[in-house]
Tab-separated table of C-alpha atoms and ligand atoms in Angstrom:
chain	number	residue	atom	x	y	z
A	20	UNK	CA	-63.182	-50.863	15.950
A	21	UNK	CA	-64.846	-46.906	15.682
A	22	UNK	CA	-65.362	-45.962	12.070
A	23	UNK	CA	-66.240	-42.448	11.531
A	24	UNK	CA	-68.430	-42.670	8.839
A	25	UNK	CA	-69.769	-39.492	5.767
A	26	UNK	CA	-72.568	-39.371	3.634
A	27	UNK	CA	-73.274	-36.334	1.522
A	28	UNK	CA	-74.947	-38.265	-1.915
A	29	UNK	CA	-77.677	-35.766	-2.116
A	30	UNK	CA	-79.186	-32.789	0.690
A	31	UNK	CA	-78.175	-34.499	3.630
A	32	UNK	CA	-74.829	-33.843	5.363
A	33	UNK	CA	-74.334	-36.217	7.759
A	34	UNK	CA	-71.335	-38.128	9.912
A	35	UNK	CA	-71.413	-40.497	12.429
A	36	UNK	CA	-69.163	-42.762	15.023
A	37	UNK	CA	-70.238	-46.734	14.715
A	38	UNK	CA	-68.526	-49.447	16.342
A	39	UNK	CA	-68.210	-53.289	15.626
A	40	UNK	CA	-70.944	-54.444	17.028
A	41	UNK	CA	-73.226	-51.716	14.569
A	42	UNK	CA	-73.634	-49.316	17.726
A	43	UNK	CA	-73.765	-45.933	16.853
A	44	UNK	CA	-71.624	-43.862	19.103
A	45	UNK	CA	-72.863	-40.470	17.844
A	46	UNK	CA	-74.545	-39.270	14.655
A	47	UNK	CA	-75.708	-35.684	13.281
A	48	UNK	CA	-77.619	-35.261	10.025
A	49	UNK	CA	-77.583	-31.487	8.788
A	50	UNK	CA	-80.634	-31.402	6.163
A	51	UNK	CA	-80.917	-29.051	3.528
A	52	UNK	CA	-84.948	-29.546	2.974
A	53	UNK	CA	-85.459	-25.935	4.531
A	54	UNK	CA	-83.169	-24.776	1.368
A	55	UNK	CA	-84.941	-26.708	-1.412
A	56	UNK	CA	-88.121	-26.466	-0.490
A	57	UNK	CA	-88.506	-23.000	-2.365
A	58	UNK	CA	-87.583	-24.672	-5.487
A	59	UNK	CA	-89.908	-27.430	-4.883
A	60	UNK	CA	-86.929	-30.261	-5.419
A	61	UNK	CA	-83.019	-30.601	-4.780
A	62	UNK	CA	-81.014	-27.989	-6.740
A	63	UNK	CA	-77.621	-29.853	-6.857
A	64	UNK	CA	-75.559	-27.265	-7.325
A	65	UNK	CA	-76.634	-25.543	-4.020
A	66	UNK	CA	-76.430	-28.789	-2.765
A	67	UNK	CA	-72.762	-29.613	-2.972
A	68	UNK	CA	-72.390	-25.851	-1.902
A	69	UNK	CA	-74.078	-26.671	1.162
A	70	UNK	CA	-72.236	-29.539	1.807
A	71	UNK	CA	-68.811	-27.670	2.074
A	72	UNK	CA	-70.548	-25.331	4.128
A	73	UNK	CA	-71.681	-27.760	7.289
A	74	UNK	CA	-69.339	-30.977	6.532
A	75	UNK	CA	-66.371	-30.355	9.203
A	76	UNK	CA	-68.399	-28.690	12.330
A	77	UNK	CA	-70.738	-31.991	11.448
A	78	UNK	CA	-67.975	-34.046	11.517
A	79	UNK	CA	-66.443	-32.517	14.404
A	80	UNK	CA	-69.630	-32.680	16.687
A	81	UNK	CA	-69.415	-36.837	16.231
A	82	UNK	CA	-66.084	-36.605	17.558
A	83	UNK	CA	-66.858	-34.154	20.631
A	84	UNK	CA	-69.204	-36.454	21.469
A	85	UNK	CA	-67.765	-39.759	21.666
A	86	UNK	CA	-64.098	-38.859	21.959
A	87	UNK	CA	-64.780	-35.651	24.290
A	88	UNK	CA	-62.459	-33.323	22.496
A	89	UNK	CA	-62.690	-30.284	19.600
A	90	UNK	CA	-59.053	-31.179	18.224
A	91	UNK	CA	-60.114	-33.169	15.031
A	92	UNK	CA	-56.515	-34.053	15.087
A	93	UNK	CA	-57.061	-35.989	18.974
A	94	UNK	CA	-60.409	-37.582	17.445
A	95	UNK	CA	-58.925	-38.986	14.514
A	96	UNK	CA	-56.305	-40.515	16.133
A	97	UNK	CA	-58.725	-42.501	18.016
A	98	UNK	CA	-60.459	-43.667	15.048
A	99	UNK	CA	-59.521	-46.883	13.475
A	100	UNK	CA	-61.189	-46.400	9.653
A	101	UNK	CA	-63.134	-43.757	7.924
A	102	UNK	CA	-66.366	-44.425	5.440
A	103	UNK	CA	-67.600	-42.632	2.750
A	104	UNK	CA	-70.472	-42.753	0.043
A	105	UNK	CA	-69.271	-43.230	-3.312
A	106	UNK	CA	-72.699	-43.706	-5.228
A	107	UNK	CA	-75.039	-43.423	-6.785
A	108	UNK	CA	-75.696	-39.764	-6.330
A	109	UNK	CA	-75.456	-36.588	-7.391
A	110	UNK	CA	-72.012	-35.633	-8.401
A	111	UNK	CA	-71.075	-32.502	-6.748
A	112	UNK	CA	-72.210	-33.614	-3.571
A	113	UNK	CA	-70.596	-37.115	-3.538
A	114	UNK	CA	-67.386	-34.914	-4.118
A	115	UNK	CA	-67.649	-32.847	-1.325
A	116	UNK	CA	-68.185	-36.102	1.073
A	117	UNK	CA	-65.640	-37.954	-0.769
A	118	UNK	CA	-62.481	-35.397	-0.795
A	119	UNK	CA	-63.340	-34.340	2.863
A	120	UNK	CA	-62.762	-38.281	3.793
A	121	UNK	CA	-59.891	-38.374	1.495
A	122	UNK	CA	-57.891	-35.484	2.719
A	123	UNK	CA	-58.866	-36.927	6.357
A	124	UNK	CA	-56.696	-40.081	4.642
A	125	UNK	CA	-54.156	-38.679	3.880
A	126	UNK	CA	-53.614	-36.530	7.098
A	127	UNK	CA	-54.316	-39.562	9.201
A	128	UNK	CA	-52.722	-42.743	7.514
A	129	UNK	CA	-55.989	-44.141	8.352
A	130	UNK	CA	-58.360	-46.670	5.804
A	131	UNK	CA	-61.163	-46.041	3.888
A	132	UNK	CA	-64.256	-47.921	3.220
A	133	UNK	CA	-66.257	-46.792	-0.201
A	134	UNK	CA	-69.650	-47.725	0.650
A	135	UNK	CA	-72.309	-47.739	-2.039
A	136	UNK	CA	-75.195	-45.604	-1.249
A	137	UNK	CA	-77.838	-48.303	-1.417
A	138	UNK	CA	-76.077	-50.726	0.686
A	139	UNK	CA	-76.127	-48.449	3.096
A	140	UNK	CA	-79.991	-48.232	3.023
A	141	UNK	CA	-79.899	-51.972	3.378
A	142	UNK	CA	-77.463	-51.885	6.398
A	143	UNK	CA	-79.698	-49.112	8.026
A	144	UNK	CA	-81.269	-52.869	8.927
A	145	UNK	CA	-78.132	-53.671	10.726
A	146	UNK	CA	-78.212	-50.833	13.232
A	147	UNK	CA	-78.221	-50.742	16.878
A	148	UNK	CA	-78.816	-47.541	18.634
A	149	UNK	CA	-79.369	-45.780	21.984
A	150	UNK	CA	-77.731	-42.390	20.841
A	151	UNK	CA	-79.998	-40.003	20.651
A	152	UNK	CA	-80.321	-38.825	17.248
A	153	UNK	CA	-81.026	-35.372	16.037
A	154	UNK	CA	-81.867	-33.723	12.660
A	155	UNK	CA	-80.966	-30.241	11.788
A	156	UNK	CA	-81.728	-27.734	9.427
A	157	UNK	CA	-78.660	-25.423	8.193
A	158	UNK	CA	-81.459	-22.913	8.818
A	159	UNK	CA	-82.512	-23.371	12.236
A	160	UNK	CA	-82.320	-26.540	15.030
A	161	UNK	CA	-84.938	-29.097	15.202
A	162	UNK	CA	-84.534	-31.973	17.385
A	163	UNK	CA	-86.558	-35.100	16.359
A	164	UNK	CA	-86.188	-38.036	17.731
A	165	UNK	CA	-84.647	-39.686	20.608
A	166	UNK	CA	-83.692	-42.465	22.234
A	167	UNK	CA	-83.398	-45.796	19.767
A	168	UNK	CA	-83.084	-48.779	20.210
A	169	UNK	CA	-83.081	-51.444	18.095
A	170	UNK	CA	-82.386	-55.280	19.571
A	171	UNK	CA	-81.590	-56.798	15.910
A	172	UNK	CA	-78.738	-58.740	16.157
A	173	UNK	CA	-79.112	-62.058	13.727
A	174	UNK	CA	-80.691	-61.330	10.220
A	175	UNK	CA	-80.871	-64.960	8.551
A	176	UNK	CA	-79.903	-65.252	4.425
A	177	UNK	CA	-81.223	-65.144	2.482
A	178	UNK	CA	-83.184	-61.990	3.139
A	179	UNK	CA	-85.340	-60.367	0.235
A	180	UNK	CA	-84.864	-56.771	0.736
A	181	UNK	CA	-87.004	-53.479	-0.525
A	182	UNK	CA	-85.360	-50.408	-1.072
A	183	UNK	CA	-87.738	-47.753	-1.554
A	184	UNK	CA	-86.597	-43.986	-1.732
A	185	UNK	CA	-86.426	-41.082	-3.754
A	186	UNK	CA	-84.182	-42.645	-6.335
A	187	UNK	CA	-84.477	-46.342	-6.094
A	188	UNK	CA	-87.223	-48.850	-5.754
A	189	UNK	CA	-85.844	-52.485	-6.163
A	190	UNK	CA	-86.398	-55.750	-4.774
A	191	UNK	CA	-83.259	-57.259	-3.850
A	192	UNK	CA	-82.105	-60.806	-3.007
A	193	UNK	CA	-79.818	-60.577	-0.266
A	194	UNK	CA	-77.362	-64.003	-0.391
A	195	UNK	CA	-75.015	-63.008	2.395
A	196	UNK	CA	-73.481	-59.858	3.768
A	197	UNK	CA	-72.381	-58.008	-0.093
A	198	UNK	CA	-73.978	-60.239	-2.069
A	199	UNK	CA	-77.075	-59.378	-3.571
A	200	UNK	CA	-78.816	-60.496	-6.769
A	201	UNK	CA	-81.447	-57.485	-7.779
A	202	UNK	CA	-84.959	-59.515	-8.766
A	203	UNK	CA	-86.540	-56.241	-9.827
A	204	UNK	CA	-86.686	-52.296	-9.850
A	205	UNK	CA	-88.598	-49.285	-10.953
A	206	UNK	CA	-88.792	-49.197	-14.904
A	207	UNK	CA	-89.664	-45.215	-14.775
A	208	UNK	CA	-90.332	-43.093	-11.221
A	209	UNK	CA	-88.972	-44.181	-8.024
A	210	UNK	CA	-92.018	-43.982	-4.965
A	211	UNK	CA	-90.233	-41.066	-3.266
A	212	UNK	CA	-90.028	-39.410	-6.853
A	213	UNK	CA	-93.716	-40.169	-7.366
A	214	UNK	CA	-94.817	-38.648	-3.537
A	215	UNK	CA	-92.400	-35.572	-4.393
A	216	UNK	CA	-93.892	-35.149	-7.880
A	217	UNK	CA	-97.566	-35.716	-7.314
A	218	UNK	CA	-97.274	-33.039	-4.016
A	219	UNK	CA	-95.669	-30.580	-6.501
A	220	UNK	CA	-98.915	-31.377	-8.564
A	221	UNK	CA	-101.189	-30.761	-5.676
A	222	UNK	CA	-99.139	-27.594	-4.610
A	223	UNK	CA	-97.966	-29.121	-1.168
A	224	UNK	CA	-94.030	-28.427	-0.227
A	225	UNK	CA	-91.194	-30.422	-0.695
A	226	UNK	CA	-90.410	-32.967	0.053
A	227	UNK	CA	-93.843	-34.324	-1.031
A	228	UNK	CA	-93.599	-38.048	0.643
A	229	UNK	CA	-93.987	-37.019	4.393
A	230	UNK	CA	-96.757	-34.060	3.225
A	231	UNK	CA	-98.915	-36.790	1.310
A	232	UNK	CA	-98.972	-38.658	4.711
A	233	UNK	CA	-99.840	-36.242	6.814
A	234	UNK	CA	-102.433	-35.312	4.941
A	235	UNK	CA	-103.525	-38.694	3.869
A	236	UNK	CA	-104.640	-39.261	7.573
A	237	UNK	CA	-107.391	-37.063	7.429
A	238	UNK	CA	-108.445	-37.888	3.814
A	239	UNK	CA	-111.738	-41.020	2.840
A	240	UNK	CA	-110.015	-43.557	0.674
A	241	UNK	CA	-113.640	-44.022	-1.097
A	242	UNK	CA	-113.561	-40.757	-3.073
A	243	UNK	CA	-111.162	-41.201	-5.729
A	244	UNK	CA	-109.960	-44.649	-7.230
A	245	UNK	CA	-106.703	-44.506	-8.575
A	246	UNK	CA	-105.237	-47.664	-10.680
A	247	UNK	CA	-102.767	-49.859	-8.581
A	248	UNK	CA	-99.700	-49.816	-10.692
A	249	UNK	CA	-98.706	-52.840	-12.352
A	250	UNK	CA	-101.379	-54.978	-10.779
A	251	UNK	CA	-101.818	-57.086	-13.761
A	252	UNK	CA	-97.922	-57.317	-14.088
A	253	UNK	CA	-96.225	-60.629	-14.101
A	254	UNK	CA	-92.318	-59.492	-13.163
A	255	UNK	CA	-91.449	-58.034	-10.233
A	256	UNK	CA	-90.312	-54.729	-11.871
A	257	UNK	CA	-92.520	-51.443	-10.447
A	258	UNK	CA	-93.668	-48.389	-12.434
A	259	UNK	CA	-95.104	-44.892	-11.027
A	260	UNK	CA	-95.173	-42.751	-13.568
A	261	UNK	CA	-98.973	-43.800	-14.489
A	262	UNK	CA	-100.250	-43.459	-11.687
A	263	UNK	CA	-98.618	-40.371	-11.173
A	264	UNK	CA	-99.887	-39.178	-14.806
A	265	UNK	CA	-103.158	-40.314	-13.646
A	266	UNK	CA	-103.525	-38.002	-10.474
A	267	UNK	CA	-102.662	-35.113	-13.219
A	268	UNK	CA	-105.312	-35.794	-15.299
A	269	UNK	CA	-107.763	-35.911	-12.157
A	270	UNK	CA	-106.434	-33.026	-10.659
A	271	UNK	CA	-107.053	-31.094	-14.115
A	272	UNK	CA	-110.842	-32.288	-14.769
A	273	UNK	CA	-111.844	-32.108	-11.229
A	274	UNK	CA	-112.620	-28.317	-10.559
A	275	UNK	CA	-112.952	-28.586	-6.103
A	276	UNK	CA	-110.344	-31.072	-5.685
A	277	UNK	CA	-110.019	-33.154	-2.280
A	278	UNK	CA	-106.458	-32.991	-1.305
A	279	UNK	CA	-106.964	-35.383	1.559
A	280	UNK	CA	-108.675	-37.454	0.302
A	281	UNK	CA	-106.728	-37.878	-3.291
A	282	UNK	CA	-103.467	-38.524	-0.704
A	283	UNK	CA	-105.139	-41.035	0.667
A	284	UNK	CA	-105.924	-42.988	-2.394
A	285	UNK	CA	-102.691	-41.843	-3.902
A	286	UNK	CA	-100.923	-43.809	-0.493
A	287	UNK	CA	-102.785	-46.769	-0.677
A	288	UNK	CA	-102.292	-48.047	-3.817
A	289	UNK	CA	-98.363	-47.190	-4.051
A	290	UNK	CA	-98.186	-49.272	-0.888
A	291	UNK	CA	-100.499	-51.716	-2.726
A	292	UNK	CA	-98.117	-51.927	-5.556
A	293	UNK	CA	-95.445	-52.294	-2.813
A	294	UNK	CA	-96.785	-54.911	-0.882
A	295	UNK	CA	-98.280	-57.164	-3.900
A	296	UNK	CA	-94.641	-57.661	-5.460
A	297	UNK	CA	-92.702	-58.125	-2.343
A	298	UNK	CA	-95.143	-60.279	-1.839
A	299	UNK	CA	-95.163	-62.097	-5.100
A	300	UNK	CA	-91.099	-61.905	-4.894
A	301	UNK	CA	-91.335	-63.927	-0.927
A	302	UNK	CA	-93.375	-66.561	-2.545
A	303	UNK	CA	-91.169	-67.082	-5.606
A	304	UNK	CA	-87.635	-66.993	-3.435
A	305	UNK	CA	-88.999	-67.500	-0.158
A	306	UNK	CA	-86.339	-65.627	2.021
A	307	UNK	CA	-85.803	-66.304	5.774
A	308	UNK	CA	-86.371	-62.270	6.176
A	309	UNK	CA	-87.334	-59.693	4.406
A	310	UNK	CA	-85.955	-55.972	4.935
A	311	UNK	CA	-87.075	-52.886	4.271
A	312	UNK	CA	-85.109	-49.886	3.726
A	313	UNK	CA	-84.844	-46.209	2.266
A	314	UNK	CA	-86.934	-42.728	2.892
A	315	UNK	CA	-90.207	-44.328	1.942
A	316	UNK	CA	-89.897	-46.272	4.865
A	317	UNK	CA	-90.432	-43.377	6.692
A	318	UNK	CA	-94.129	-43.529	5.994
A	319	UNK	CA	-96.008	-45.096	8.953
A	320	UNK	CA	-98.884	-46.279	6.726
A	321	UNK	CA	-96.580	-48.141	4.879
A	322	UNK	CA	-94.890	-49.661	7.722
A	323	UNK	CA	-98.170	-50.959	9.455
A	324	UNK	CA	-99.041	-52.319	6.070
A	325	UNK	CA	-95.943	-54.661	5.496
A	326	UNK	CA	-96.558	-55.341	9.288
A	327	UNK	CA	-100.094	-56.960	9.016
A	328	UNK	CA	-99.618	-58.725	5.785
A	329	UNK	CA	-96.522	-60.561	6.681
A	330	UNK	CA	-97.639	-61.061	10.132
A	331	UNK	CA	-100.852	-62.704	8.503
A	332	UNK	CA	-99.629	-64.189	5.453
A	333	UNK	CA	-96.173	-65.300	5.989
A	334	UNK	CA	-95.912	-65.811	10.059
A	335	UNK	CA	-92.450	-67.531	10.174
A	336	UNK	CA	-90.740	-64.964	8.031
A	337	UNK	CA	-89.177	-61.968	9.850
A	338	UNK	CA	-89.688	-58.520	8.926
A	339	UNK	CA	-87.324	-56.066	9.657
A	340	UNK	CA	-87.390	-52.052	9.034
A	341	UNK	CA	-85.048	-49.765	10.793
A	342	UNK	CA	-85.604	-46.910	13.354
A	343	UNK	CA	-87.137	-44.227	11.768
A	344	UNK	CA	-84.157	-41.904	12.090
A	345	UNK	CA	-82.357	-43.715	9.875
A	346	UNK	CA	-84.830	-45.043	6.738
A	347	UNK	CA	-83.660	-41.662	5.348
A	348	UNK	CA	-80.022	-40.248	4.504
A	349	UNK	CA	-77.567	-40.881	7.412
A	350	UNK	CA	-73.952	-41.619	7.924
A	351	UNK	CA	-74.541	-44.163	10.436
A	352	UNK	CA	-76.135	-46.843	8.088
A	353	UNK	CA	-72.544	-46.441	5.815
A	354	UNK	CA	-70.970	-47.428	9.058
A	355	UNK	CA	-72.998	-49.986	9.898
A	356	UNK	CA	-71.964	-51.127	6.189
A	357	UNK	CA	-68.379	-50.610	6.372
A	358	UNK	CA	-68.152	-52.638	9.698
A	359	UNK	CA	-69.228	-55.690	7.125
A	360	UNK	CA	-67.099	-54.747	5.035
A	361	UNK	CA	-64.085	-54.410	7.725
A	362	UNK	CA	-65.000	-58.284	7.958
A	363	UNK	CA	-63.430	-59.000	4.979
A	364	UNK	CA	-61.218	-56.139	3.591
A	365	UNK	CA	-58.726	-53.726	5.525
A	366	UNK	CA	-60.340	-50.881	3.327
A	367	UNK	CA	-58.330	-48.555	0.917
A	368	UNK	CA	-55.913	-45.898	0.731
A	369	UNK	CA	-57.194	-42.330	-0.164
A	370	UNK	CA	-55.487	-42.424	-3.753
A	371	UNK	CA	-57.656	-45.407	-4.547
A	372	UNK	CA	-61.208	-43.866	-3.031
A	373	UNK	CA	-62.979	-42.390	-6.084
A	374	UNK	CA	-66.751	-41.031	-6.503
A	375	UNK	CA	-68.947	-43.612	-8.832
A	376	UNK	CA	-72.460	-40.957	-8.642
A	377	UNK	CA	-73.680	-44.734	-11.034
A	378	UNK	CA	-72.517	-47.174	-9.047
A	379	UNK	CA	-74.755	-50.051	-8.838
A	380	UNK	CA	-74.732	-53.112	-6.148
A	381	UNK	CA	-72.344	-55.669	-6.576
A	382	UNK	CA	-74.196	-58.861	-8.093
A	383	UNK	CA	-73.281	-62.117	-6.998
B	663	LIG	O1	-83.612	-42.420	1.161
B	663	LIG	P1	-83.857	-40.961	0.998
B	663	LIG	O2	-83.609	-40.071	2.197
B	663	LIG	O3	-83.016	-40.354	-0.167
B	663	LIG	C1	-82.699	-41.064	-1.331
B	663	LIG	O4	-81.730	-41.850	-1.273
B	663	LIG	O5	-83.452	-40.900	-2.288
B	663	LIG	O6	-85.382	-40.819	0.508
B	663	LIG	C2	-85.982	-39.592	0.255
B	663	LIG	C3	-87.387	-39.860	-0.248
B	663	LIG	C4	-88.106	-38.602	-0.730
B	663	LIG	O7	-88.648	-38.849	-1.999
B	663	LIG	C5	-89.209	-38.404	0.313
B	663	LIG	O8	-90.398	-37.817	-0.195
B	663	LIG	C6	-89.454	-39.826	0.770
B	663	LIG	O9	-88.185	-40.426	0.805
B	663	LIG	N1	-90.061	-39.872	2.101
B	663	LIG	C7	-91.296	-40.343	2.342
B	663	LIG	C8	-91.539	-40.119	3.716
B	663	LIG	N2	-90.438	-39.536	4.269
B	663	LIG	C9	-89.531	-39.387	3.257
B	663	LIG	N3	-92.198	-40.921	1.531
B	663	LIG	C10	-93.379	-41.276	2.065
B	663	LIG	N4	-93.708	-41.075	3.360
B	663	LIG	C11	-92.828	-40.523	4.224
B	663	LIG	N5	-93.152	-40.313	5.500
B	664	LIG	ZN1	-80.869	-42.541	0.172
């Protein structure tokens, strides 16, 4: 079953071909980063603009390059469903994603899958790939990374799962495919909001999270000692907005400030915080695996971090994260979702599709 699958829920246009068995067939992410990095963040307005802009040669591309043919009307006729972020997200840009896949439809007979924006991140977990993926700017082609693969096939339940991007940090209980039970989330800043904001304070571009780690390789961890967020803390809730408040108040009394070095520190102890309450949350609901997912993920620090502890600490436990090409926004993790959801559901008609830029994961 191919399901051509959209995600516009914030700067990233992107569409993508995955079949049953969670192979991605083709994918292209246009990202707008190039756009809002002058204003230092995502301007949502320009956003959605951007969207309309790039959304039909994006999803056109997909289907030149599994199906072989520019008629959109030949492609879609080989599709069997469409997919297409609902929420969360910002408004305007859900829209664009949204209507596109709902006027596709309606021209096409064919079903639609709403996928939720975070089960998507989750799915990203699901994924197997040997496209070769590429990443361009609406301002000029980059090509970044080729070549996946990713030989996941059985993730056992129930999984605890970590979603950490720039608008969500939670820890998740993962029962069975769609069911999830959240066991705690970010009570202010996400982690990517904290990198983005904390590189705005140290006058590095958007977005802040990959800056913070380049530079973080170069920087001493011993010169500054930032507080570990909620160390102390007894939930499994997070909180960055101290220590994010915290680097401001260093940055402003310290006159020759180390920028590599105060990335460094900054690093560590979010991926401190990260790693003592998934930690904390294994040992309370001892999962079977635990997966990681979301733009954070990105961050090889992190990754190597979550690798040696569980390797060390919890041995029979599997950790999964996905390819890096698809921790951050990407149609082919709302695929990957939709083929679950294809499992169960024949998907809806495009009268019944709606955005939901608050939607929240199904508990249960
Ligand atoms: O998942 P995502 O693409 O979008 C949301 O759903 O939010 O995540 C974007 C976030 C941004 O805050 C960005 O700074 C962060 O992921 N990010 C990183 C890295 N790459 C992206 N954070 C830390 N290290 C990275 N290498
Ligand atoms: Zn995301």
């Amino acid at each position: 079953m191919y399901i051509l699958a959209i995600e516009t829920s914030c700067d990233e246009t992107s569409a993508a071909i995955v079949d049953q068995t969670g192979s991605v067939l083709a994918v292209e992410t246009i990202s707008q980063i190039p756009i809002h990095k002058k204003y230092g963040g995502v301007v949502p307005e320009v956003a959605s603009r951007n969207h309309t802009l790039v959304i039909l040669p994006t999803i056109q591309k997909v289907i030149k390059k599994v199906f072989k043919t520019d008629d959109l009307k030949i492609g879609l006729h080989k599709i069997d469903a469409l997919a297409v972020t609902v929420g969360p997200g910002l408004i305007g840009s859900l829209l664009v994603g949204v209507n596109t896949v709902k006027t596709l439809g309606y021209l096409s007979g064919k079903k639609i899958f709403g996928v939720n924006h975070l089960e998507g991140h989750i799915y990203a977990n699901w994924i197997k790939s040997s496209v070769t993926g590429y990443q361009l700017s609406v301002t000029g082609k980059q090509k970044l990374i080729t070549n996946h693969q990713s030989p996941i096939t059985n993730i056992e339940f129930p999984a605890l799962v970590l979603i950490v991007s720039g608008g969500h940090t939670s820890l998740i209980k993962m029962l069975d495919h769609g069911r999830y039970q959240t066991l705690g989330q970010t009570l202010d800043d996400a982690a990517g909001e904290a990198f983005d904001k904390v590189a705005k304070l140290l006058d590095l571009p958007y977005p802040g999270g990959p800056e913070i780690e380049k530079r973080a390789k170069l920087g001493n961890p011993e010169t500054y000692n930032l507080p570990i967020p909620m160390e102390k803390s007894q939930d499994l809730n997070f909180s960055f907005s101290g220590l994010k408040t915290a680097v401001l108040y260093l940055v402003k009394k310290t006159k020759d400030i180390q920028k590599d070095d105060l990335c460094k520190n900054f690093q560590d102890v979010l991926i401190k915080s990260l790693l003592q309450k998934t930690s904390k949350a294994t040992r309370i609901h001892k999962p079977k695996s635990i997966l990681l997912s979301g733009g954070v993920i990105n961050n090889k620090a992190l990754r190597q971090s979550f690798k040696s502890y569980f390797q060390k600490h919890f041995k029979d436990i599997n950790l999964y994260m996905p390819d890096l090409l698809f921790c951050t926004d990407n149609a082919a993790m709302i695929g990957a979702a939709a083929q679950y959801q294809s499992l169960k559901s024949s998907g809806k008609n495009w009268y019944d599709i709606d955005v939901d830029p608050n939607a929240k994961l199904a508990n249960g």
